[in-house]
GROMACS .gro file of C-alpha atoms in nm:
model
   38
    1UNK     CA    1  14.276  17.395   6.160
    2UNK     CA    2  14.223  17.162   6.451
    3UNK     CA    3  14.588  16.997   6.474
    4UNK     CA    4  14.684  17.038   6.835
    5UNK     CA    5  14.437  16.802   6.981
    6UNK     CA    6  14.321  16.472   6.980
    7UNK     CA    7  13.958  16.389   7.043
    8UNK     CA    8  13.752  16.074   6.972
    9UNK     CA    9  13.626  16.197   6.652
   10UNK     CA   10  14.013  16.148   6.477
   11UNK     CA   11  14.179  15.907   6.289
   12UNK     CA   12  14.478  15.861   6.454
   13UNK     CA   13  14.451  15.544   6.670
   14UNK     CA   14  14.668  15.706   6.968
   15UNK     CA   15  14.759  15.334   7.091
   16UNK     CA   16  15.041  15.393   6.821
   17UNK     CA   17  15.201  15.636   7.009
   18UNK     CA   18  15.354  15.393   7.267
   19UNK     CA   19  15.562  15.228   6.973
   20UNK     CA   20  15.712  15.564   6.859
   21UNK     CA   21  15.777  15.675   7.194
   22UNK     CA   22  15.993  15.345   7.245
   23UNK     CA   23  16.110  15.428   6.910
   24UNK     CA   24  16.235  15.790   6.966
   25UNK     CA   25  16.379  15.654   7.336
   26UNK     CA   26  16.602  15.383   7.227
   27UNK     CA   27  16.933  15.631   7.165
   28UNK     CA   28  16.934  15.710   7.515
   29UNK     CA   29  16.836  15.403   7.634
   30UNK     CA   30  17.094  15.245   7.470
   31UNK     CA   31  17.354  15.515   7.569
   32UNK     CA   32  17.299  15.506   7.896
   33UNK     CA   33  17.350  15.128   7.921
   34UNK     CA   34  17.666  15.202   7.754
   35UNK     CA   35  17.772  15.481   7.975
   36UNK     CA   36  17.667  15.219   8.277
   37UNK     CA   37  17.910  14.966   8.150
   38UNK     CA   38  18.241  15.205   8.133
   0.00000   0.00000   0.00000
């Protein structure tokens, strides 16, 4: 099993990774432009 890497032979297109990164950030984005307004 070959899961911990990425090369150019996969299927995952990586570029997708930006959106769930964005995704997974948006609590504490959002938090700490709440914590900014108090």
């Amino acid at each position: 099993f070959n899961l911990a890497t990425y090369d150019s032979g996969d299927t995952f297109d990586q570029s997708k990774a930006q959106g769930f990164i964005e995704i997974f950030g948006l609590s504490s984005k959002i938090a700490a432009k709440r914590d900014l307004q108090a």
